[in-house]
mmCIF file of N, CA and C and ligand atoms in Angstrom:
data_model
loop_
_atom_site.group_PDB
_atom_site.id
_atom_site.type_symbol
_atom_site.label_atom_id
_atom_site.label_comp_id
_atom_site.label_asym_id
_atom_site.label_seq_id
_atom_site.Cartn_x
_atom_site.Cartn_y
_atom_site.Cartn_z
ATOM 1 N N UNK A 1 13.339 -2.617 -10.669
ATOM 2 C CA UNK A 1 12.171 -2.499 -9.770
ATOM 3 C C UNK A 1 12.502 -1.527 -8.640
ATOM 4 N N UNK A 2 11.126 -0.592 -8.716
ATOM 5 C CA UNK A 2 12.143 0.307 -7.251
ATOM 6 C C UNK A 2 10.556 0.128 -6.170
ATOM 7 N N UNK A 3 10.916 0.340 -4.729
ATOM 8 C CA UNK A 3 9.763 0.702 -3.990
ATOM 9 C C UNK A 3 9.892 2.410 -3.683
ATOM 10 N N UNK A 4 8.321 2.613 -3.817
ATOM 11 C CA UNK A 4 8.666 4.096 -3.417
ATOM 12 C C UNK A 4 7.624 4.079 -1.812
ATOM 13 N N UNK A 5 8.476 5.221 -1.067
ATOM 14 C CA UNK A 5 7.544 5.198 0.264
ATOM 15 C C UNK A 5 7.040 6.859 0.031
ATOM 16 N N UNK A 6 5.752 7.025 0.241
ATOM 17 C CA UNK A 6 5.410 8.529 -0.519
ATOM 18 C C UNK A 6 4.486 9.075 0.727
ATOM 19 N N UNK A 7 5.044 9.805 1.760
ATOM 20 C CA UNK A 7 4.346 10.474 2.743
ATOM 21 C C UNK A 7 3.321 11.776 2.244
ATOM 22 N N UNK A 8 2.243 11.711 2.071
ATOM 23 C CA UNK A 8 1.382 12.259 1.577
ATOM 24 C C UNK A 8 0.347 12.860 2.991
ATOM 25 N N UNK A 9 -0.171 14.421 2.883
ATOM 26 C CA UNK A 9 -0.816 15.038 3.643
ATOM 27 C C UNK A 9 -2.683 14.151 3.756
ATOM 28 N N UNK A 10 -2.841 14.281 5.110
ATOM 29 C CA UNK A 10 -3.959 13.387 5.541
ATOM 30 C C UNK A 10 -5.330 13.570 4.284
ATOM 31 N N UNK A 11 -5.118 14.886 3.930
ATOM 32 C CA UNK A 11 -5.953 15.733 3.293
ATOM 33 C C UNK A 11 -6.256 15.266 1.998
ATOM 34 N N UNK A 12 -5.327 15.837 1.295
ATOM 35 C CA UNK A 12 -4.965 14.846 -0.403
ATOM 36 C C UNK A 12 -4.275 13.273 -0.741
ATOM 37 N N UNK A 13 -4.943 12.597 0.442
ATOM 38 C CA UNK A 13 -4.666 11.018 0.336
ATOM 39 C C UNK A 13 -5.568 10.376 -0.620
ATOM 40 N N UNK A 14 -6.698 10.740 -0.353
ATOM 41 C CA UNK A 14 -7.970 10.085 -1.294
ATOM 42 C C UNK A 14 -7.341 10.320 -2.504
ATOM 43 N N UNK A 15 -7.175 11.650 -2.966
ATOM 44 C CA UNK A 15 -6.775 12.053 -4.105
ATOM 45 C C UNK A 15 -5.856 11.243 -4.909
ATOM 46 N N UNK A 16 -4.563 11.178 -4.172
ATOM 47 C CA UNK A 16 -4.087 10.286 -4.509
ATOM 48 C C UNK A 16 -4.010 8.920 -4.620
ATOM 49 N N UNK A 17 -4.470 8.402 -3.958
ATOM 50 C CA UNK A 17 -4.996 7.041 -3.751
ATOM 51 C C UNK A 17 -5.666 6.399 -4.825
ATOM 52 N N UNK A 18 -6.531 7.473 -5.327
ATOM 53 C CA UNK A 18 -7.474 6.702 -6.328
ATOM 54 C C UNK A 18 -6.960 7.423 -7.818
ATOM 55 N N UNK A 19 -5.718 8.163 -8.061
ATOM 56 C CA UNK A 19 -5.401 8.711 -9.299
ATOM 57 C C UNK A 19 -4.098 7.642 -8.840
ATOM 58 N N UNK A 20 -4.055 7.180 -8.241
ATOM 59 C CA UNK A 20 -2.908 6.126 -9.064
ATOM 60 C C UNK A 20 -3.071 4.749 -9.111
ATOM 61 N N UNK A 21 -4.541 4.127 -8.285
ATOM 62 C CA UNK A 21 -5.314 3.244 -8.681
ATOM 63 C C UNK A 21 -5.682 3.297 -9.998
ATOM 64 N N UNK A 22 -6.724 4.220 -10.222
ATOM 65 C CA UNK A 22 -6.783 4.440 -11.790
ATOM 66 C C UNK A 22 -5.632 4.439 -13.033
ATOM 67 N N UNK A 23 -4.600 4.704 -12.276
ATOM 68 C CA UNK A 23 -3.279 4.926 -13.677
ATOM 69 C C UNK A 23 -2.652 3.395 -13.688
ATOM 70 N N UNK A 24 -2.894 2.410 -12.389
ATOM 71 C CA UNK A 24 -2.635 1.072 -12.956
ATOM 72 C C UNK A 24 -1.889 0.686 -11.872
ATOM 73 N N UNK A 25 -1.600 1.727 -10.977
ATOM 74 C CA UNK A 25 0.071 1.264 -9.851
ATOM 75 C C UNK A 25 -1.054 0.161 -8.560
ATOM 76 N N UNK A 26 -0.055 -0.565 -7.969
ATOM 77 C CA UNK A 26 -0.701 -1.529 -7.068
ATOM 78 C C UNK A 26 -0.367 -0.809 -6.094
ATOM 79 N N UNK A 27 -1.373 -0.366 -4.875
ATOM 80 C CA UNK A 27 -0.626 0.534 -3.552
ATOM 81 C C UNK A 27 -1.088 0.024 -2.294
ATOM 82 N N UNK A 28 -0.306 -0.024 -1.276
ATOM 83 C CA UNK A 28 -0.537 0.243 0.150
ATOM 84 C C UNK A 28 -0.719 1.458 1.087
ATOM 85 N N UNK A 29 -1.577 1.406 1.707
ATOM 86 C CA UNK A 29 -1.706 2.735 2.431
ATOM 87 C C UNK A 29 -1.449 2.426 4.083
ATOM 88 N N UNK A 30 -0.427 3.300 4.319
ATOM 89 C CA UNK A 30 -0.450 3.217 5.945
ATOM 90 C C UNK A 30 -0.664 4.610 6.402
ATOM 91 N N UNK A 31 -1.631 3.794 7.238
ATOM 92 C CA UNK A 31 -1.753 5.282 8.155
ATOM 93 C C UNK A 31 -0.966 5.813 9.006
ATOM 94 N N UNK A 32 -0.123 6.786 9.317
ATOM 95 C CA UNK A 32 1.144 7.095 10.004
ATOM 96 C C UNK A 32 0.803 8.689 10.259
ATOM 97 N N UNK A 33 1.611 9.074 11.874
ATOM 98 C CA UNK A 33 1.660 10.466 11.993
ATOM 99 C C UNK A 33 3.129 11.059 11.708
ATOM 100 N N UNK A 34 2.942 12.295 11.371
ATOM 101 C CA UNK A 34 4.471 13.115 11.707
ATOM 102 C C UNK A 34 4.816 13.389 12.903
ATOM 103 N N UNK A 35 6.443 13.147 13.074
ATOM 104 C CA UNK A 35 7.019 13.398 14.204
ATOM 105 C C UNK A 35 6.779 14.895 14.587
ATOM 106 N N UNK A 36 6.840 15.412 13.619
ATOM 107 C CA UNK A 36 7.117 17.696 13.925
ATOM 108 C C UNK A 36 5.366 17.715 14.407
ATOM 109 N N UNK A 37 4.533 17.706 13.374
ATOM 110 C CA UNK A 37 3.146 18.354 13.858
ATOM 111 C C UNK A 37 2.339 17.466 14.612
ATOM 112 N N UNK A 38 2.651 16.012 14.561
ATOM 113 C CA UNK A 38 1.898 15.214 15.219
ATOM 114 C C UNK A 38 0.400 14.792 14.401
ATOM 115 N N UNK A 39 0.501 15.225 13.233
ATOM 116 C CA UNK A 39 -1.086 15.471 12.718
ATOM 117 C C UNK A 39 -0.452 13.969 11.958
ATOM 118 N N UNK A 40 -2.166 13.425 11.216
ATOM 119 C CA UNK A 40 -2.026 12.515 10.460
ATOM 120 C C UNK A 40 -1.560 12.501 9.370
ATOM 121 N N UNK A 41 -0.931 11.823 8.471
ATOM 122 C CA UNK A 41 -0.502 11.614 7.135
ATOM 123 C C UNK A 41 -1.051 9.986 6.937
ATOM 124 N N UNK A 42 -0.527 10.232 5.252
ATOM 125 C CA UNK A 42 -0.940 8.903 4.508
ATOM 126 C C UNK A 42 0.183 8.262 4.495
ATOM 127 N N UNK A 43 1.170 7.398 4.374
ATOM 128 C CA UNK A 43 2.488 6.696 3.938
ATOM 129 C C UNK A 43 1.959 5.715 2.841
ATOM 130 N N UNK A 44 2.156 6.032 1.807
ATOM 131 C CA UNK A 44 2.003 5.134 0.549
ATOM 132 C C UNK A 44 3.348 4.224 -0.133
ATOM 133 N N UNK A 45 2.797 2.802 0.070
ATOM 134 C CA UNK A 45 4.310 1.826 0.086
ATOM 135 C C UNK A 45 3.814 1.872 -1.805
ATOM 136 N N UNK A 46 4.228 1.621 -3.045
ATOM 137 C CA UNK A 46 4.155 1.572 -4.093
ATOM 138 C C UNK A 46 5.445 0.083 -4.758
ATOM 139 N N UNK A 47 5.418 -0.654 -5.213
ATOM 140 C CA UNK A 47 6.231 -1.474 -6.015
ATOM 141 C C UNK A 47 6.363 -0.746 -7.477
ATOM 142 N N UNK A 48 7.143 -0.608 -7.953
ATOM 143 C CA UNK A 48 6.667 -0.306 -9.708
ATOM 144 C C UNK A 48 8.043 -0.537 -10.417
ATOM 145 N N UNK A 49 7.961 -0.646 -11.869
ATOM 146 C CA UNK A 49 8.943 -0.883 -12.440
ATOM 147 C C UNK A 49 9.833 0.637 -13.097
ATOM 148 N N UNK A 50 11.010 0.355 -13.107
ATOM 149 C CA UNK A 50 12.321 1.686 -12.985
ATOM 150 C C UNK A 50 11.407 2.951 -13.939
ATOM 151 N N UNK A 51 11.064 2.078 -15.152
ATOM 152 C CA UNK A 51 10.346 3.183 -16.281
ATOM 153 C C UNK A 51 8.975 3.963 -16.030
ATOM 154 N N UNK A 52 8.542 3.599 -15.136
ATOM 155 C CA UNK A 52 7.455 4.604 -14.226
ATOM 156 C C UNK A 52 7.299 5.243 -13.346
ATOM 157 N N UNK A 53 8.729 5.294 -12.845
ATOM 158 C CA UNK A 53 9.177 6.096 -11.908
ATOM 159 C C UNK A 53 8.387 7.541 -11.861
ATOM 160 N N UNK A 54 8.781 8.260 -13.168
ATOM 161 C CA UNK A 54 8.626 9.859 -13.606
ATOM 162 C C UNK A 54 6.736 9.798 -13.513
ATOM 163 N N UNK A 55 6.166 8.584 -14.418
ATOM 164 C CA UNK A 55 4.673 8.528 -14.222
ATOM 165 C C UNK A 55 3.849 8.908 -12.604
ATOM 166 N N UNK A 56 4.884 8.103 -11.607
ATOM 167 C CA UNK A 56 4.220 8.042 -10.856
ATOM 168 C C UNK A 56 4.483 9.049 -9.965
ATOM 169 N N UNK A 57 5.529 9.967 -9.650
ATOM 170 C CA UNK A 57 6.025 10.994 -9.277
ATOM 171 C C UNK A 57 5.145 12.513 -9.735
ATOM 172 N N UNK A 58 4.488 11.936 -10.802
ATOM 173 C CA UNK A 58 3.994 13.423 -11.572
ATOM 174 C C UNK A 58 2.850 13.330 -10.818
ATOM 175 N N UNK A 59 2.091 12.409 -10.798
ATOM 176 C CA UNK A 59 0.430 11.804 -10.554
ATOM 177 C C UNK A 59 0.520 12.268 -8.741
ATOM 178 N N UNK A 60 1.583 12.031 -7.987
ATOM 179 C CA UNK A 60 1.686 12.097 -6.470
ATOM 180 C C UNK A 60 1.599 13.956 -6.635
ATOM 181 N N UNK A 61 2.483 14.401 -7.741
ATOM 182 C CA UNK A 61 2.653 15.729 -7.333
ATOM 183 C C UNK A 61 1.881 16.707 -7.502
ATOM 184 N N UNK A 62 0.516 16.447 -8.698
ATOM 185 C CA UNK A 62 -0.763 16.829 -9.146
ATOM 186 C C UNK A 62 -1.449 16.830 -8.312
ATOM 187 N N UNK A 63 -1.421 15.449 -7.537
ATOM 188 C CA UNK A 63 -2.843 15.556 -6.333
ATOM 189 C C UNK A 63 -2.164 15.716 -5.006
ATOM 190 N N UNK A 64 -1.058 16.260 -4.883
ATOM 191 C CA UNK A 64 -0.984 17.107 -3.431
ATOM 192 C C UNK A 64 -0.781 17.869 -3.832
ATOM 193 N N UNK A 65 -1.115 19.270 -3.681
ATOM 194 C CA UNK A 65 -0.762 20.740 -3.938
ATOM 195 C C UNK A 65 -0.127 21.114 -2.568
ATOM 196 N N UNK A 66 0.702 22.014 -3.051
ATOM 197 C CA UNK A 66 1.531 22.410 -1.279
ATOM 198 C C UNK A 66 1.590 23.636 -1.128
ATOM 199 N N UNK A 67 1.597 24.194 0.463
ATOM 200 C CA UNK A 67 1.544 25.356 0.872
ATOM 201 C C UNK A 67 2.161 25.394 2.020
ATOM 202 N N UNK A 68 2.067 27.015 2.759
ATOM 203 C CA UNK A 68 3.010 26.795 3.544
ATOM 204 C C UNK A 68 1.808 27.419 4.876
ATOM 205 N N UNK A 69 1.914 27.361 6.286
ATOM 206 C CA UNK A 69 1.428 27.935 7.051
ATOM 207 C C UNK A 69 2.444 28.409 8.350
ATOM 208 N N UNK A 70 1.793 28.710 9.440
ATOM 209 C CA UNK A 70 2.776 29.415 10.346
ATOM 210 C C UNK A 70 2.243 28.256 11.814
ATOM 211 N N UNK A 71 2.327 27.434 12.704
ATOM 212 C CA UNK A 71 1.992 26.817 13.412
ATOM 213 C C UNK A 71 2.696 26.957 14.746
ATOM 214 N N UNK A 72 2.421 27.265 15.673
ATOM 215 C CA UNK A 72 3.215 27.389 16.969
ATOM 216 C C UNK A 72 3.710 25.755 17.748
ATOM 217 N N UNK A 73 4.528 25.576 18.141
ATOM 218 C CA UNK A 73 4.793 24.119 18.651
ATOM 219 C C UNK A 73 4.709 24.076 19.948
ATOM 220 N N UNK A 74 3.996 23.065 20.581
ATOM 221 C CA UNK A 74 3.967 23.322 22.019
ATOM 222 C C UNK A 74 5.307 22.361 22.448
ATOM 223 N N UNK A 75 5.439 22.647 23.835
ATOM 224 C CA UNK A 75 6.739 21.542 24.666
ATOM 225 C C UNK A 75 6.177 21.192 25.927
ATOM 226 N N UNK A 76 6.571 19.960 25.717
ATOM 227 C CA UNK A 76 6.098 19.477 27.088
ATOM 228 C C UNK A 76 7.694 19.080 28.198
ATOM 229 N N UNK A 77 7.272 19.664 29.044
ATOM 230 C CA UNK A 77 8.117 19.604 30.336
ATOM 231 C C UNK A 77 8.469 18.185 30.592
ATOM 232 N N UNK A 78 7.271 17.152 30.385
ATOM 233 C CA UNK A 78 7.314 15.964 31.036
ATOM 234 C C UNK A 78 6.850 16.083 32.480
ATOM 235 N N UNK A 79 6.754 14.895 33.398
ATOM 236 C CA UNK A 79 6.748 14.635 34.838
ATOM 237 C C UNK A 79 5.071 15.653 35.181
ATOM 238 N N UNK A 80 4.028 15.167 34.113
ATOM 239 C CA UNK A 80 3.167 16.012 34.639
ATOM 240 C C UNK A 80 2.936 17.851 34.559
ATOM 241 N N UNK A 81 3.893 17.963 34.527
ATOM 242 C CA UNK A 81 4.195 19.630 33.988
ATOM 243 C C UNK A 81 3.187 20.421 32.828
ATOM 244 N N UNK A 82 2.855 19.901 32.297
ATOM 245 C CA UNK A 82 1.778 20.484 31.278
ATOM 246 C C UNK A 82 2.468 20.663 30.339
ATOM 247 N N UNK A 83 1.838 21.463 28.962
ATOM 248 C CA UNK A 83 3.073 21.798 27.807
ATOM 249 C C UNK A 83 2.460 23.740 27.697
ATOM 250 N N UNK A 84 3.406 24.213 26.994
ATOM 251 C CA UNK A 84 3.371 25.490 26.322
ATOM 252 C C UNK A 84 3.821 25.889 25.425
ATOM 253 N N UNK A 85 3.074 26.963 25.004
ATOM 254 C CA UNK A 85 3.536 27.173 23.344
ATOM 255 C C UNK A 85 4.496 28.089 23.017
ATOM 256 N N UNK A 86 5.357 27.373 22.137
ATOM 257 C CA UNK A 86 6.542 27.515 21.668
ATOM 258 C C UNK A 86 6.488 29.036 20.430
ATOM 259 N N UNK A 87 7.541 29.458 20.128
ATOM 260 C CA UNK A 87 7.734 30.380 18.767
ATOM 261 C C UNK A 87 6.959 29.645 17.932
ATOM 262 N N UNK A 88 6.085 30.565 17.054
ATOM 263 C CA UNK A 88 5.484 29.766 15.469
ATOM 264 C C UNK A 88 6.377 29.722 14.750
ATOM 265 N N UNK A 89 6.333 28.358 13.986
ATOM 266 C CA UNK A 89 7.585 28.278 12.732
ATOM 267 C C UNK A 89 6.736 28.147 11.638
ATOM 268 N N UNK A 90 7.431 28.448 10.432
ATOM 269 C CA UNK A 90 6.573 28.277 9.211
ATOM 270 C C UNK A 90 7.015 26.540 8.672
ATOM 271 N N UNK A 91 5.368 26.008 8.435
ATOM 272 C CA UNK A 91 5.813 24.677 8.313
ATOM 273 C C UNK A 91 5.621 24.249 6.427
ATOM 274 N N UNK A 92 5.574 23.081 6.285
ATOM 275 C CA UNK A 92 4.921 23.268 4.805
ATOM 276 C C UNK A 92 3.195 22.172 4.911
ATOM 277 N N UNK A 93 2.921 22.411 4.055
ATOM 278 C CA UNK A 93 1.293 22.213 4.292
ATOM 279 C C UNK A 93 1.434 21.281 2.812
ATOM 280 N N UNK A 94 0.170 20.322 2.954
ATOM 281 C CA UNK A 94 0.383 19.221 1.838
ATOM 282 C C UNK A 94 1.028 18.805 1.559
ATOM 283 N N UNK A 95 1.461 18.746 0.107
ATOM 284 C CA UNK A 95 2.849 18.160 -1.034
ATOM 285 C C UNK A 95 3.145 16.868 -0.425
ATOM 286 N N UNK A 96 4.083 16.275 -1.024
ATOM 287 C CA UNK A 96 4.595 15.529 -0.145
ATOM 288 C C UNK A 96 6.046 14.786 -0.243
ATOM 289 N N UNK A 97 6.090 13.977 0.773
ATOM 290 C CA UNK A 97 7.931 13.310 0.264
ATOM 291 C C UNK A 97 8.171 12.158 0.251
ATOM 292 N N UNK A 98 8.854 12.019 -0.651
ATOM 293 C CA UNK A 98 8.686 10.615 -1.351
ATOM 294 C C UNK A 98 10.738 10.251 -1.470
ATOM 295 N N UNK A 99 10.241 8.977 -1.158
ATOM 296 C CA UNK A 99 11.464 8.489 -0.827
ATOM 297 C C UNK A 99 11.653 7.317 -2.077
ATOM 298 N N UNK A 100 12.430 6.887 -3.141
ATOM 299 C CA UNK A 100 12.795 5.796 -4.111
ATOM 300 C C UNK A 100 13.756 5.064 -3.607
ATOM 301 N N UNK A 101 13.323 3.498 -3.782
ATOM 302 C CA UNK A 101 14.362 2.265 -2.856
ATOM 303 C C UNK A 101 14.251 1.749 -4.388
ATOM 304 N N UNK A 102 15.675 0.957 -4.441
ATOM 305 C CA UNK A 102 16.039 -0.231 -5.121
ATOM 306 C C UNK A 102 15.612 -1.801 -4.563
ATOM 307 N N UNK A 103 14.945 -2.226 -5.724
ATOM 308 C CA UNK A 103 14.602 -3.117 -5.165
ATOM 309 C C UNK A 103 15.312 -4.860 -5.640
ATOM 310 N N UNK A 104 16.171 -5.496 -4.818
ATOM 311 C CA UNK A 104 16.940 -6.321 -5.001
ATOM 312 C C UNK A 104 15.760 -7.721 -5.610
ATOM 313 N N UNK A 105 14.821 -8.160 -5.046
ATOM 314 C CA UNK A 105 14.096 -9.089 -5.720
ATOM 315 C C UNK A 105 12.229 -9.062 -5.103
ATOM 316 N N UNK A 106 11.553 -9.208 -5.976
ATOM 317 C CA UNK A 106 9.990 -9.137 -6.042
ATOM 318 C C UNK A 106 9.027 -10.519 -6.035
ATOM 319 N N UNK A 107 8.726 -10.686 -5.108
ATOM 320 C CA UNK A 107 7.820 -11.583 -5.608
ATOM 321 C C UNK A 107 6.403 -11.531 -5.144
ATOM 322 N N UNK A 108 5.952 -11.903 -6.065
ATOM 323 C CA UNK A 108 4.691 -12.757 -4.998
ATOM 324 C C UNK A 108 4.049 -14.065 -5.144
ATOM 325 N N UNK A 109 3.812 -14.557 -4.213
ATOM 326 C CA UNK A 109 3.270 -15.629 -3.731
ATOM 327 C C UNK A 109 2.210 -16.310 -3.258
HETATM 328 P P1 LIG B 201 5.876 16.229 10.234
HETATM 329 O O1 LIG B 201 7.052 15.609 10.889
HETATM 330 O O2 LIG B 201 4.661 16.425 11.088
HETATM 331 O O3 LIG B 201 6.355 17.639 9.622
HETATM 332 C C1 LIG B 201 5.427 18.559 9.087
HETATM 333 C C2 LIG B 201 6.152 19.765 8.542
HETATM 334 O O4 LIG B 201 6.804 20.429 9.640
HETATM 335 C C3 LIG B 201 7.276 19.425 7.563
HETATM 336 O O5 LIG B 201 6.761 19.328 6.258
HETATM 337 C C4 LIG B 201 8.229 20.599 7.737
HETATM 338 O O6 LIG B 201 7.765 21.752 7.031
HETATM 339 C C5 LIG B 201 8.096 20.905 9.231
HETATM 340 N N1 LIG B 201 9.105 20.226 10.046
HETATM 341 C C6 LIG B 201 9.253 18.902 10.228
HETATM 342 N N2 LIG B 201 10.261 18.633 11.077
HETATM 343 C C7 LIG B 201 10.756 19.831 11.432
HETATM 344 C C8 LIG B 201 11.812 20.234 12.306
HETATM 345 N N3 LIG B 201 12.556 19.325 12.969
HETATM 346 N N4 LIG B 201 12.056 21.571 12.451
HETATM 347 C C9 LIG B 201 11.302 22.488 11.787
HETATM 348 N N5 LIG B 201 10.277 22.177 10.936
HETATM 349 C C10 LIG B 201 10.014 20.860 10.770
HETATM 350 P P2 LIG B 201 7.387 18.253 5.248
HETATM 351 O O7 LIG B 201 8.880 18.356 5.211
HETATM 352 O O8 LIG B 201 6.651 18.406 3.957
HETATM 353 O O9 LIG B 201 7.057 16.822 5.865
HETATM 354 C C11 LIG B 201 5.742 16.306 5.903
HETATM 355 C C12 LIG B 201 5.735 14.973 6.627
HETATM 356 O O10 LIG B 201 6.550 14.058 5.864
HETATM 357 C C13 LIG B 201 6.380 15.008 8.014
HETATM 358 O O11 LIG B 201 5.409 15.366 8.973
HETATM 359 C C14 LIG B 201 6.872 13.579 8.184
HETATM 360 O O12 LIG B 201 5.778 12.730 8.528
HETATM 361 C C15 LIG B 201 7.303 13.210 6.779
HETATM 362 N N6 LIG B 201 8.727 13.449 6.513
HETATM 363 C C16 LIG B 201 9.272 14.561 5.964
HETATM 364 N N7 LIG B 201 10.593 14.432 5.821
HETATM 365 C C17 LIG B 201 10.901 13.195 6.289
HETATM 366 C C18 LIG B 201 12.125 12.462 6.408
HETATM 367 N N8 LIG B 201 13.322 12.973 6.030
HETATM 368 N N9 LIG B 201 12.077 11.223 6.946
HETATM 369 C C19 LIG B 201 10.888 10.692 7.333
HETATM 370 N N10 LIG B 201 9.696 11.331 7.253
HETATM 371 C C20 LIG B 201 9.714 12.568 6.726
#
């Protein structure tokens, strides 16, 4: 049994959400931001068994498509100071990252 935690772009959440409803997986959705852009994401908690691992990895990677953009970062001073904008870095856009846990015991109740 593994849990997967699958940070997915705010954008292609639906997408995913409901192509792996449909393929059979049981999911949780948390709503969570990123630390770097601050923008929203999806965090998808998943239970599944070891042999669907590859199933469910393919289905996450179909419905986020990824790209890349250029985004400037602002900084904040703190103490009231205001913020300003930083060098643009190139970030990545969609896709997403997915993390696989072992899972020692399952139940429910
Ligand atoms: P964010 O933290 O908002 O990051 C958005 C994108 O900004 C990242 O895309 C990456 O291209 C860039 N980025 C993030 N941190 C950076 C840094 N310290 N310096 C320069 N560029 C940076 P992804 O790597 O595809 O990550 C998308 C979202 O997935 C992240 O949103 C975060 O919520 C999550 N994430 C990614 N890697 C993670 C990790 N190792 N642990 C926990 N969450 C992670």
């Amino acid at each position: 049994m593994k849990l997967v935690l699958a940070i997915v772009s705010g954008d292609n959440s639906a997408k995913v959400s409901s192509a792996l409803t449909q393929a059979g997986f049981f999911v949780t959705k948390l709503a969570t931001t990123g630390g770097f852009l601050a923008a929203g994401n999806t965090t998808f908690l998943i239970g599944t068994e070891d042999e669907k691992i590859e199933e469910l990895i393919g289905i996450i990677k179909t419905n986020s498509p990824s790209g890349k953009k250029m985004v400037s970062t602002s900084v904040s001073h703190g103490y009231g100071l205001g913020m300003f904008a930083g060098a643009p870095v190139e970030v990545a856009m969609g896709g997403a990252t997915v993390f696989v846990l072992d899972i020692e015991q399952f139940y429910k109740l």
